[in-house]
Amino acid sequence: MTSLGGAEMVDWNLAVATATRLVRPGPEVSRDEARAVVAELRKHAKSSEGHVRSFTRMGTEDIHDTPVLVVDRAGWVRANVAGFREVLKPLLEKMKDRRGGGPGGAVLGAVGGKVTGVELGMLLSFLASRVLGQYETFAPATRDLPAGANGGGRLLLVAPNIVHVERELDVDPHDFRLWVCLHEETHRTQFSSVPWLRDHLEGEIQAFLGETDVDPMTVLERIREAAQSLAGGRSDGAEDDEGTTGGGRSFVEIVQTPAQREILARLTAVMSLLEGHADYVMDGVGPDVVPSVTEIREKFKERRQRGASRLDQALRKLLGLDAKLRQYRDGERFVRAVVDEVGMDGFNRVWTSPNTLPTKAEIAKPADWVARVHRRAD
C-alpha cells in the first residue's frame, strides 16, 4: 500500500474517495428510523459504561475522555484513514527517504501514490460493511471526527452495519444494539483505565513497522513469494509452525520478517486478551440487561463460524481476518479460565504492567499465566 516514488507515498484523499464510492449501500431505513437508531445507540453506549465498570471493576465515573460517534460506512472509512495515516507516518517517512535509491525504487515509484490510494480504498470498502463498532486507539482529532483529549481515542458505532446484522440474525434489535455497545464499551474501558496500554501497543506496532525492509527489490521478491504461496505453492498440504497449511496463511503473515513474527506473536496475545475480555464481559453483563442474550450469542457465533460467500471467505483468509476470529475465541477462553481460577480481581492483575500481559503460549494455557503472575505452584 505504499510507493517509493513521488512526493506522496499514499494518496489518502483518493483512498477515502475510492472506498466511499465502492462500499456497498447499507440497509434501507426511513429517515425517522435512522434517527431512532442513532439515538438508541447513543443511549446504550452511555448506559454500557456503568454496566461494564461494575462487572469488570475497572474505571471510575470520570475516567472516560473519549467521544462516542455513531457513523455510517463512509464515516468509518474517513476515521480509519486518519488512523492509518497517523500510525504509518514513521514508516512512510522512512520509505520516502529511500525512494529512488536503485532500480527497484524506480519500479515501485512508477506505481505512484494514486494507485496505492486506490488499493487502500478497495480494502477499506470491503471492511466498511463488516465492522459493527470499533475503539480507535490512535485516532487524531479532526474537524469532523473529534477524539479524546490527552491522547484518548474515540468509540465508533457503525449504525448501518448494526441494523444489517440484527435483521440478518432476526433478533430483537434493541437487545442487539445494547449487546454490541457492551462489547465496544469494554474496549474503551480497557484503554481509559490502563494508562500504559496505549503507549505499549503503539511501541509494539512501531517496532513491527521499524523492522520492515524497505529495500525495493526485497519488497518485490517478498511479494512474489507471497503470490506464489497464495496461489498454491505449498500444494503438499504440509503444516507450518502454527499448525496450519501454507495455503491458510494470510498475505500479511507471508511477507513478514522473522523479527516481525516475534513482535506479531506478542501483539496477537494482547489483541486476543482485549477481544476475549470484551466478549466475556458482554456475555457476563448480558443476562442482567439483555433479555435475549442467549439467542443473540448463539446466532452471532454461528454467523462468525459460517462466514458469508466463498469470495468473502477467501478475502478473509487473504487479509488475515480468520486470525481475528480466533482471537475472540481463544481470548475469551483464556479470560474465562483465569476468572474461574482466581476471580475477577485476580484476573485484573493482567493490567498491572506489560510484564503481566499473557504471552501467546499463555493464551492457549491460562494456568501457566496464573502460575507465573500469581506465583503459584503447579
mmCIF file of C-alpha atoms in Angstrom:
data_model
loop_
_atom_site.group_PDB
_atom_site.id
_atom_site.type_symbol
_atom_site.label_atom_id
_atom_site.label_comp_id
_atom_site.label_asym_id
_atom_site.label_seq_id
_atom_site.Cartn_x
_atom_site.Cartn_y
_atom_site.Cartn_z
ATOM 1 C CA MET A 1 0.000 0.000 0.000
ATOM 2 C CA THR A 2 2.971 2.299 -0.215
ATOM 3 C CA SER A 3 5.005 3.666 -3.090
ATOM 4 C CA LEU A 4 8.607 4.739 -3.188
ATOM 5 C CA GLY A 5 8.073 7.286 -5.931
ATOM 6 C CA GLY A 6 6.544 10.756 -5.856
ATOM 7 C CA ALA A 7 6.070 13.176 -3.019
ATOM 8 C CA GLU A 8 3.171 11.203 -1.535
ATOM 9 C CA MET A 9 3.527 7.574 -0.542
ATOM 10 C CA VAL A 10 -0.270 7.158 -0.402
ATOM 11 C CA ASP A 11 -2.934 9.430 -1.822
ATOM 12 C CA TRP A 12 -5.110 9.412 1.279
ATOM 13 C CA ASN A 13 -7.875 11.527 -0.219
ATOM 14 C CA LEU A 14 -8.151 9.125 -3.125
ATOM 15 C CA ALA A 15 -8.283 6.211 -0.677
ATOM 16 C CA VAL A 16 -11.311 7.783 1.021
ATOM 17 C CA ALA A 17 -12.973 8.616 -2.302
ATOM 18 C CA THR A 18 -12.402 5.100 -3.645
ATOM 19 C CA ALA A 19 -13.719 3.374 -0.540
ATOM 20 C CA THR A 20 -16.842 5.513 -0.269
ATOM 21 C CA ARG A 21 -17.574 5.002 -3.968
ATOM 22 C CA LEU A 22 -17.152 1.210 -3.842
ATOM 23 C CA VAL A 23 -18.655 0.382 -0.456
ATOM 24 C CA ARG A 24 -21.999 -1.365 -0.659
ATOM 25 C CA PRO A 25 -25.076 0.612 0.387
ATOM 26 C CA GLY A 26 -26.485 -0.059 3.810
ATOM 27 C CA PRO A 27 -29.928 -1.459 4.593
ATOM 28 C CA GLU A 28 -32.958 0.550 3.623
ATOM 29 C CA VAL A 29 -34.281 2.624 6.510
ATOM 30 C CA SER A 30 -36.510 5.652 6.688
ATOM 31 C CA ARG A 31 -35.186 8.976 7.920
ATOM 32 C CA ASP A 32 -37.155 8.633 11.156
ATOM 33 C CA GLU A 33 -35.903 5.082 11.703
ATOM 34 C CA ALA A 34 -32.306 6.177 11.121
ATOM 35 C CA ARG A 35 -32.649 8.932 13.696
ATOM 36 C CA ALA A 36 -34.141 6.480 16.176
ATOM 37 C CA VAL A 37 -31.287 4.019 15.670
ATOM 38 C CA VAL A 38 -28.667 6.727 16.244
ATOM 39 C CA ALA A 39 -30.418 7.958 19.378
ATOM 40 C CA GLU A 40 -30.731 4.454 20.787
ATOM 41 C CA LEU A 41 -27.088 3.610 20.128
ATOM 42 C CA ARG A 42 -26.010 6.769 21.936
ATOM 43 C CA LYS A 43 -28.257 5.881 24.877
ATOM 44 C CA HIS A 44 -26.944 2.310 25.036
ATOM 45 C CA ALA A 45 -23.335 3.484 24.785
ATOM 46 C CA LYS A 46 -23.895 5.706 27.800
ATOM 47 C CA SER A 47 -25.667 3.054 29.876
ATOM 48 C CA SER A 48 -22.995 0.498 28.999
ATOM 49 C CA GLU A 49 -20.372 2.490 30.894
ATOM 50 C CA GLY A 50 -21.846 1.680 34.297
ATOM 51 C CA HIS A 51 -22.576 -1.948 33.418
ATOM 52 C CA VAL A 52 -19.017 -2.570 32.241
ATOM 53 C CA ARG A 53 -17.348 -0.744 35.141
ATOM 54 C CA SER A 54 -19.433 -2.661 37.672
ATOM 55 C CA PHE A 55 -18.752 -6.057 36.114
ATOM 56 C CA THR A 56 -15.039 -5.579 35.393
ATOM 57 C CA ARG A 57 -14.255 -3.469 38.487
ATOM 58 C CA MET A 58 -12.271 -1.164 36.221
ATOM 59 C CA GLY A 59 -12.527 2.587 35.799
ATOM 60 C CA THR A 60 -14.395 5.394 37.554
ATOM 61 C CA GLU A 61 -17.192 7.767 36.686
ATOM 62 C CA ASP A 62 -14.884 10.468 35.312
ATOM 63 C CA ILE A 63 -12.227 8.357 33.622
ATOM 64 C CA HIS A 64 -13.567 8.492 30.053
ATOM 65 C CA ASP A 65 -12.406 11.349 27.852
ATOM 66 C CA THR A 66 -13.272 9.705 24.554
ATOM 67 C CA PRO A 67 -16.299 10.651 22.446
ATOM 68 C CA VAL A 68 -18.834 8.163 21.118
ATOM 69 C CA LEU A 69 -19.510 8.665 17.401
ATOM 70 C CA VAL A 70 -22.373 6.944 15.596
ATOM 71 C CA VAL A 71 -21.242 6.843 11.958
ATOM 72 C CA ASP A 72 -22.212 5.446 8.586
ATOM 73 C CA ARG A 73 -19.867 3.376 6.446
ATOM 74 C CA ALA A 74 -18.269 6.415 4.835
ATOM 75 C CA GLY A 75 -17.663 7.918 8.270
ATOM 76 C CA TRP A 76 -15.930 4.708 9.376
ATOM 77 C CA VAL A 77 -13.694 4.909 6.291
ATOM 78 C CA ARG A 78 -12.684 8.518 6.983
ATOM 79 C CA ALA A 79 -11.911 7.744 10.618
ATOM 80 C CA ASN A 80 -9.743 4.756 9.757
ATOM 81 C CA VAL A 81 -7.825 6.556 7.029
ATOM 82 C CA ALA A 82 -6.970 9.222 9.600
ATOM 83 C CA GLY A 83 -5.801 6.498 11.973
ATOM 84 C CA PHE A 84 -3.727 4.716 9.323
ATOM 85 C CA ARG A 85 -2.118 7.984 8.317
ATOM 86 C CA GLU A 86 -1.040 8.611 11.910
ATOM 87 C CA VAL A 87 0.274 5.124 12.671
ATOM 88 C CA LEU A 88 2.071 4.664 9.348
ATOM 89 C CA LYS A 89 3.693 8.088 9.325
ATOM 90 C CA PRO A 90 7.157 6.909 10.539
ATOM 91 C CA LEU A 91 7.251 4.050 8.029
ATOM 92 C CA LEU A 92 6.156 6.256 5.144
ATOM 93 C CA GLU A 93 8.808 8.828 6.008
ATOM 94 C CA LYS A 94 11.398 6.068 6.070
ATOM 95 C CA MET A 95 10.290 4.816 2.659
ATOM 96 C CA LYS A 96 10.191 8.347 1.298
ATOM 97 C CA ASP A 97 13.834 8.827 2.282
ATOM 98 C CA ARG A 98 14.759 5.635 0.430
ATOM 99 C CA ARG A 99 12.711 6.226 -2.728
ATOM 100 C CA GLY A 100 14.601 6.239 -5.951
ATOM 101 C CA GLY A 101 17.595 4.503 -4.425
ATOM 102 C CA GLY A 102 18.074 1.890 -7.123
ATOM 103 C CA PRO A 103 16.241 0.174 -9.965
ATOM 104 C CA GLY A 104 13.685 -1.337 -7.626
ATOM 105 C CA GLY A 105 12.766 2.108 -6.384
ATOM 106 C CA ALA A 106 12.078 3.179 -9.936
ATOM 107 C CA VAL A 107 9.802 0.188 -10.481
ATOM 108 C CA LEU A 108 7.756 0.839 -7.355
ATOM 109 C CA GLY A 109 7.912 4.570 -7.895
ATOM 110 C CA ALA A 110 6.114 4.146 -11.206
ATOM 111 C CA VAL A 111 3.132 2.814 -9.341
ATOM 112 C CA GLY A 112 2.648 6.100 -7.520
ATOM 113 C CA GLY A 113 0.619 7.260 -4.594
ATOM 114 C CA LYS A 114 -2.632 7.323 -6.555
ATOM 115 C CA VAL A 115 -2.561 3.618 -7.300
ATOM 116 C CA THR A 116 -1.761 2.797 -3.702
ATOM 117 C CA GLY A 117 -4.578 5.108 -2.635
ATOM 118 C CA VAL A 118 -6.954 3.101 -4.802
ATOM 119 C CA GLU A 119 -5.649 -0.169 -3.333
ATOM 120 C CA LEU A 120 -6.182 1.050 0.213
ATOM 121 C CA GLY A 121 -9.624 2.331 -0.725
ATOM 122 C CA MET A 122 -10.603 -1.068 -2.135
ATOM 123 C CA LEU A 123 -9.533 -2.782 1.079
ATOM 124 C CA LEU A 124 -11.460 -0.318 3.234
ATOM 125 C CA SER A 125 -14.569 -0.684 1.087
ATOM 126 C CA PHE A 126 -14.538 -4.412 1.850
ATOM 127 C CA LEU A 127 -14.139 -3.885 5.584
ATOM 128 C CA ALA A 128 -16.515 -0.925 5.929
ATOM 129 C CA SER A 129 -19.633 -3.061 5.582
ATOM 130 C CA ARG A 130 -18.467 -5.606 8.187
ATOM 131 C CA VAL A 131 -17.401 -3.641 11.264
ATOM 132 C CA LEU A 132 -20.115 -3.139 13.900
ATOM 133 C CA GLY A 133 -18.077 -0.980 16.247
ATOM 134 C CA GLN A 134 -14.501 -0.004 16.935
ATOM 135 C CA TYR A 135 -12.471 1.735 19.586
ATOM 136 C CA GLU A 136 -9.924 3.820 17.682
ATOM 137 C CA THR A 137 -6.886 3.854 19.898
ATOM 138 C CA PHE A 138 -4.603 6.103 17.830
ATOM 139 C CA ALA A 139 -7.189 8.406 16.322
ATOM 140 C CA PRO A 140 -6.142 12.022 15.772
ATOM 141 C CA ALA A 141 -8.860 14.628 16.218
ATOM 142 C CA THR A 142 -10.219 16.279 13.077
ATOM 143 C CA ARG A 143 -12.920 18.865 12.472
ATOM 144 C CA ASP A 144 -15.479 16.204 11.556
ATOM 145 C CA LEU A 145 -14.181 13.407 13.821
ATOM 146 C CA PRO A 146 -13.358 14.537 17.364
ATOM 147 C CA ALA A 147 -11.149 12.430 19.598
ATOM 148 C CA GLY A 148 -10.413 12.370 23.294
ATOM 149 C CA ALA A 149 -8.078 14.831 24.936
ATOM 150 C CA ASN A 150 -4.675 13.771 26.257
ATOM 151 C CA GLY A 151 -4.167 11.095 23.627
ATOM 152 C CA GLY A 152 -7.570 9.481 24.063
ATOM 153 C CA GLY A 153 -9.203 7.815 21.088
ATOM 154 C CA ARG A 154 -12.821 7.615 20.027
ATOM 155 C CA LEU A 155 -15.525 4.971 20.022
ATOM 156 C CA LEU A 156 -17.213 4.332 16.677
ATOM 157 C CA LEU A 157 -20.569 2.585 16.263
ATOM 158 C CA VAL A 158 -21.388 1.832 12.610
ATOM 159 C CA ALA A 159 -25.172 2.165 12.542
ATOM 160 C CA PRO A 160 -25.979 0.638 9.111
ATOM 161 C CA ASN A 161 -23.900 -2.458 9.843
ATOM 162 C CA ILE A 162 -25.579 -2.988 13.204
ATOM 163 C CA VAL A 163 -29.016 -2.722 11.586
ATOM 164 C CA HIS A 164 -27.968 -5.079 8.800
ATOM 165 C CA VAL A 165 -26.762 -7.792 11.176
ATOM 166 C CA GLU A 166 -29.709 -7.562 13.574
ATOM 167 C CA ARG A 167 -32.027 -8.054 10.594
ATOM 168 C CA GLU A 168 -29.924 -10.881 9.193
ATOM 169 C CA LEU A 169 -29.945 -12.701 12.539
ATOM 170 C CA ASP A 170 -33.612 -11.908 13.142
ATOM 171 C CA VAL A 171 -33.004 -10.918 16.764
ATOM 172 C CA ASP A 172 -34.512 -8.234 18.977
ATOM 173 C CA PRO A 173 -32.951 -5.012 17.628
ATOM 174 C CA HIS A 174 -32.963 -3.178 20.967
ATOM 175 C CA ASP A 175 -31.221 -6.050 22.744
ATOM 176 C CA PHE A 176 -28.697 -6.479 19.921
ATOM 177 C CA ARG A 177 -27.749 -2.805 19.917
ATOM 178 C CA LEU A 178 -27.093 -2.849 23.652
ATOM 179 C CA TRP A 179 -25.133 -6.093 23.324
ATOM 180 C CA VAL A 180 -22.842 -4.530 20.699
ATOM 181 C CA CYS A 181 -22.362 -1.420 22.836
ATOM 182 C CA LEU A 182 -21.296 -3.552 25.808
ATOM 183 C CA HIS A 183 -18.506 -5.088 23.739
ATOM 184 C CA GLU A 184 -17.222 -1.775 22.412
ATOM 185 C CA GLU A 185 -17.554 -0.026 25.771
ATOM 186 C CA THR A 186 -15.322 -2.727 27.258
ATOM 187 C CA HIS A 187 -12.574 -1.712 24.827
ATOM 188 C CA ARG A 188 -12.975 1.920 25.808
ATOM 189 C CA THR A 189 -12.764 0.947 29.483
ATOM 190 C CA GLN A 190 -9.623 -1.123 28.855
ATOM 191 C CA PHE A 191 -7.700 1.787 27.375
ATOM 192 C CA SER A 192 -9.066 4.532 29.610
ATOM 193 C CA SER A 193 -8.454 2.512 32.796
ATOM 194 C CA VAL A 194 -4.977 1.233 31.896
ATOM 195 C CA PRO A 195 -2.825 4.323 31.171
ATOM 196 C CA TRP A 196 0.173 2.443 29.805
ATOM 197 C CA LEU A 197 -1.742 0.205 27.404
ATOM 198 C CA ARG A 198 -1.963 2.628 24.502
ATOM 199 C CA ASP A 199 1.745 3.515 24.587
ATOM 200 C CA HIS A 200 2.680 -0.151 24.878
ATOM 201 C CA LEU A 201 0.650 -1.097 21.827
ATOM 202 C CA GLU A 202 1.960 1.844 19.852
ATOM 203 C CA GLY A 203 5.522 0.862 20.736
ATOM 204 C CA GLU A 204 4.965 -2.691 19.541
ATOM 205 C CA ILE A 205 3.364 -1.502 16.303
ATOM 206 C CA GLN A 206 6.185 0.928 15.602
ATOM 207 C CA ALA A 207 8.731 -1.801 16.343
ATOM 208 C CA PHE A 208 6.904 -4.033 13.865
ATOM 209 C CA LEU A 209 6.930 -1.301 11.210
ATOM 210 C CA GLY A 210 10.540 -0.456 12.017
ATOM 211 C CA GLU A 211 11.554 -3.989 11.046
ATOM 212 C CA THR A 212 10.003 -3.560 7.608
ATOM 213 C CA ASP A 213 12.639 -3.980 4.930
ATOM 214 C CA VAL A 214 12.146 -1.012 2.613
ATOM 215 C CA ASP A 215 14.681 -2.133 0.029
ATOM 216 C CA PRO A 216 12.573 -2.110 -3.169
ATOM 217 C CA MET A 217 13.945 -5.335 -4.631
ATOM 218 C CA THR A 218 13.447 -7.139 -1.313
ATOM 219 C CA VAL A 219 9.856 -5.940 -1.196
ATOM 220 C CA LEU A 220 9.237 -7.128 -4.751
ATOM 221 C CA GLU A 221 10.777 -10.519 -4.044
ATOM 222 C CA ARG A 222 8.735 -10.998 -0.885
ATOM 223 C CA ILE A 223 5.527 -10.055 -2.683
ATOM 224 C CA ARG A 224 6.401 -12.506 -5.455
ATOM 225 C CA GLU A 225 6.924 -15.291 -2.909
ATOM 226 C CA ALA A 226 3.655 -14.396 -1.224
ATOM 227 C CA ALA A 227 1.756 -14.535 -4.504
ATOM 228 C CA GLN A 228 3.221 -17.957 -5.301
ATOM 229 C CA SER A 229 2.307 -19.295 -1.871
ATOM 230 C CA LEU A 230 -1.237 -17.927 -2.028
ATOM 231 C CA ALA A 231 -1.601 -19.465 -5.469
ATOM 232 C CA GLY A 232 -0.917 -22.913 -4.027
ATOM 233 C CA GLY A 233 2.849 -23.049 -3.919
ATOM 234 C CA ARG A 234 2.658 -25.435 -0.924
ATOM 235 C CA SER A 235 0.407 -27.964 -2.533
ATOM 236 C CA ASP A 236 1.746 -30.804 -0.405
ATOM 237 C CA GLY A 237 -0.524 -29.709 2.452
ATOM 238 C CA ALA A 238 2.365 -29.578 4.910
ATOM 239 C CA GLU A 239 1.684 -27.738 8.139
ATOM 240 C CA ASP A 240 3.626 -24.743 9.339
ATOM 241 C CA ASP A 241 4.642 -23.880 12.898
ATOM 242 C CA GLU A 242 1.124 -22.665 13.685
ATOM 243 C CA GLY A 243 -0.414 -25.991 12.705
ATOM 244 C CA THR A 244 -1.996 -24.687 9.502
ATOM 245 C CA THR A 245 -1.137 -25.331 5.914
ATOM 246 C CA GLY A 246 0.771 -22.739 3.961
ATOM 247 C CA GLY A 247 -2.310 -22.079 1.874
ATOM 248 C CA GLY A 248 -4.057 -20.980 5.062
ATOM 249 C CA ARG A 249 -1.583 -18.214 5.834
ATOM 250 C CA SER A 250 -2.587 -14.667 5.095
ATOM 251 C CA PHE A 251 -0.686 -12.277 2.856
ATOM 252 C CA VAL A 252 0.286 -10.293 5.948
ATOM 253 C CA GLU A 253 1.861 -13.356 7.543
ATOM 254 C CA ILE A 254 3.735 -14.397 4.440
ATOM 255 C CA VAL A 255 5.558 -11.092 3.881
ATOM 256 C CA GLN A 256 6.837 -10.816 7.459
ATOM 257 C CA THR A 257 10.449 -11.000 8.530
ATOM 258 C CA PRO A 258 11.441 -13.318 11.433
ATOM 259 C CA ALA A 259 11.727 -10.331 13.783
ATOM 260 C CA GLN A 260 8.263 -9.184 12.800
ATOM 261 C CA ARG A 261 6.852 -12.611 13.543
ATOM 262 C CA GLU A 262 8.145 -12.359 17.110
ATOM 263 C CA ILE A 263 6.582 -8.945 17.555
ATOM 264 C CA LEU A 264 3.353 -10.129 15.968
ATOM 265 C CA ALA A 265 3.196 -13.033 18.424
ATOM 266 C CA ARG A 266 3.193 -10.518 21.290
ATOM 267 C CA LEU A 267 0.639 -8.327 19.538
ATOM 268 C CA THR A 268 -1.554 -11.341 18.846
ATOM 269 C CA ALA A 269 -1.538 -12.236 22.537
ATOM 270 C CA VAL A 270 -2.536 -8.698 23.542
ATOM 271 C CA MET A 271 -5.281 -8.486 20.934
ATOM 272 C CA SER A 272 -6.592 -11.912 21.950
ATOM 273 C CA LEU A 273 -6.753 -10.675 25.536
ATOM 274 C CA LEU A 274 -8.574 -7.459 24.607
ATOM 275 C CA GLU A 275 -11.069 -9.098 22.261
ATOM 276 C CA GLY A 276 -11.655 -12.092 24.513
ATOM 277 C CA HIS A 277 -12.147 -9.853 27.530
ATOM 278 C CA ALA A 278 -14.749 -7.811 25.621
ATOM 279 C CA ASP A 279 -16.613 -10.957 24.585
ATOM 280 C CA TYR A 280 -16.504 -12.290 28.148
ATOM 281 C CA VAL A 281 -17.795 -9.010 29.580
ATOM 282 C CA MET A 282 -20.686 -8.579 27.170
ATOM 283 C CA ASP A 283 -21.804 -12.139 27.848
ATOM 284 C CA GLY A 284 -21.328 -11.704 31.596
ATOM 285 C CA VAL A 285 -23.300 -8.469 31.746
ATOM 286 C CA GLY A 286 -25.819 -9.640 29.177
ATOM 287 C CA PRO A 287 -28.150 -11.837 31.255
ATOM 288 C CA ASP A 288 -28.958 -8.938 33.600
ATOM 289 C CA VAL A 289 -29.608 -6.267 30.963
ATOM 290 C CA VAL A 290 -30.117 -8.063 27.612
ATOM 291 C CA PRO A 291 -33.082 -10.452 27.937
ATOM 292 C CA SER A 292 -32.408 -12.315 24.673
ATOM 293 C CA VAL A 293 -28.616 -12.521 25.093
ATOM 294 C CA THR A 294 -28.523 -16.327 24.766
ATOM 295 C CA GLU A 295 -30.300 -16.267 21.415
ATOM 296 C CA ILE A 296 -28.151 -13.386 20.178
ATOM 297 C CA ARG A 297 -24.917 -15.076 21.231
ATOM 298 C CA GLU A 298 -25.790 -18.386 19.593
ATOM 299 C CA LYS A 299 -26.849 -16.813 16.302
ATOM 300 C CA PHE A 300 -23.893 -14.426 16.226
ATOM 301 C CA LYS A 301 -21.426 -17.224 16.939
ATOM 302 C CA GLU A 302 -22.914 -19.294 14.148
ATOM 303 C CA ARG A 303 -22.631 -16.320 11.814
ATOM 304 C CA ARG A 304 -18.946 -15.870 12.671
ATOM 305 C CA GLN A 305 -18.210 -19.514 12.013
ATOM 306 C CA ARG A 306 -20.286 -19.747 8.868
ATOM 307 C CA GLY A 307 -18.896 -16.668 7.170
ATOM 308 C CA ALA A 308 -20.523 -15.410 4.010
ATOM 309 C CA SER A 309 -19.862 -16.203 0.368
ATOM 310 C CA ARG A 310 -16.904 -18.157 -0.914
ATOM 311 C CA LEU A 311 -15.337 -14.905 -2.132
ATOM 312 C CA ASP A 312 -15.829 -13.367 1.302
ATOM 313 C CA GLN A 313 -14.162 -16.359 2.950
ATOM 314 C CA ALA A 314 -11.213 -16.147 0.547
ATOM 315 C CA LEU A 315 -10.742 -12.432 1.256
ATOM 316 C CA ARG A 316 -10.940 -13.042 4.988
ATOM 317 C CA LYS A 317 -8.174 -15.618 4.758
ATOM 318 C CA LEU A 318 -6.056 -13.420 2.487
ATOM 319 C CA LEU A 319 -6.310 -10.423 4.823
ATOM 320 C CA GLY A 320 -5.806 -12.436 7.988
ATOM 321 C CA LEU A 321 -9.341 -11.844 9.310
ATOM 322 C CA ASP A 322 -9.633 -15.525 10.215
ATOM 323 C CA ALA A 323 -6.913 -14.870 12.773
ATOM 324 C CA LYS A 324 -9.084 -12.161 14.336
ATOM 325 C CA LEU A 325 -11.925 -14.640 14.761
ATOM 326 C CA ARG A 326 -9.525 -16.967 16.561
ATOM 327 C CA GLN A 327 -8.580 -14.070 18.841
ATOM 328 C CA TYR A 328 -12.173 -13.756 20.022
ATOM 329 C CA ARG A 329 -12.418 -17.480 20.727
ATOM 330 C CA ASP A 330 -9.000 -18.057 22.300
ATOM 331 C CA GLY A 331 -9.030 -14.819 24.271
ATOM 332 C CA GLU A 332 -12.486 -15.439 25.726
ATOM 333 C CA ARG A 333 -11.424 -18.931 26.760
ATOM 334 C CA PHE A 334 -8.339 -17.500 28.488
ATOM 335 C CA VAL A 335 -10.308 -14.854 30.399
ATOM 336 C CA ARG A 336 -12.977 -17.313 31.480
ATOM 337 C CA ALA A 337 -10.422 -19.830 32.724
ATOM 338 C CA VAL A 338 -8.461 -17.221 34.691
ATOM 339 C CA VAL A 339 -11.559 -15.661 36.284
ATOM 340 C CA ASP A 340 -12.796 -19.131 37.258
ATOM 341 C CA GLU A 341 -9.434 -19.823 38.895
ATOM 342 C CA VAL A 342 -8.563 -16.536 40.658
ATOM 343 C CA GLY A 343 -11.684 -14.357 40.390
ATOM 344 C CA MET A 344 -12.132 -11.003 38.665
ATOM 345 C CA ASP A 345 -9.697 -9.175 40.937
ATOM 346 C CA GLY A 346 -7.111 -11.864 40.296
ATOM 347 C CA PHE A 347 -7.667 -11.584 36.562
ATOM 348 C CA ASN A 348 -7.306 -7.790 36.708
ATOM 349 C CA ARG A 349 -3.672 -8.217 37.640
ATOM 350 C CA VAL A 350 -3.216 -8.661 33.901
ATOM 351 C CA TRP A 351 -3.456 -4.854 33.639
ATOM 352 C CA THR A 352 -0.609 -4.197 36.109
ATOM 353 C CA SER A 353 2.151 -3.709 33.534
ATOM 354 C CA PRO A 354 3.346 -5.030 30.167
ATOM 355 C CA ASN A 355 5.120 -7.801 32.109
ATOM 356 C CA THR A 356 1.799 -9.195 33.356
ATOM 357 C CA LEU A 357 0.254 -9.431 29.895
ATOM 358 C CA PRO A 358 -0.138 -13.044 28.737
ATOM 359 C CA THR A 359 2.163 -14.450 26.108
ATOM 360 C CA LYS A 360 0.777 -16.168 23.052
ATOM 361 C CA ALA A 361 1.566 -19.526 24.680
ATOM 362 C CA GLU A 362 -0.196 -18.498 27.889
ATOM 363 C CA ILE A 363 -3.325 -17.526 25.970
ATOM 364 C CA ALA A 364 -3.512 -21.197 25.000
ATOM 365 C CA LYS A 365 -2.581 -22.337 28.544
ATOM 366 C CA PRO A 366 -4.180 -19.969 31.064
ATOM 367 C CA ALA A 367 -2.872 -21.987 34.012
ATOM 368 C CA ASP A 368 0.671 -21.018 33.002
ATOM 369 C CA TRP A 369 -0.222 -17.327 33.268
ATOM 370 C CA VAL A 370 -1.823 -17.885 36.673
ATOM 371 C CA ALA A 371 1.276 -19.720 37.871
ATOM 372 C CA ARG A 372 3.620 -17.013 36.614
ATOM 373 C CA VAL A 373 1.710 -13.917 37.686
ATOM 374 C CA HIS A 374 0.289 -15.264 40.932
ATOM 375 C CA ARG A 375 3.430 -17.263 41.691
ATOM 376 C CA ARG A 376 1.603 -20.457 42.429
ATOM 377 C CA ALA A 377 2.982 -23.954 42.238
ATOM 378 C CA ASP A 378 1.519 -26.351 39.679
#
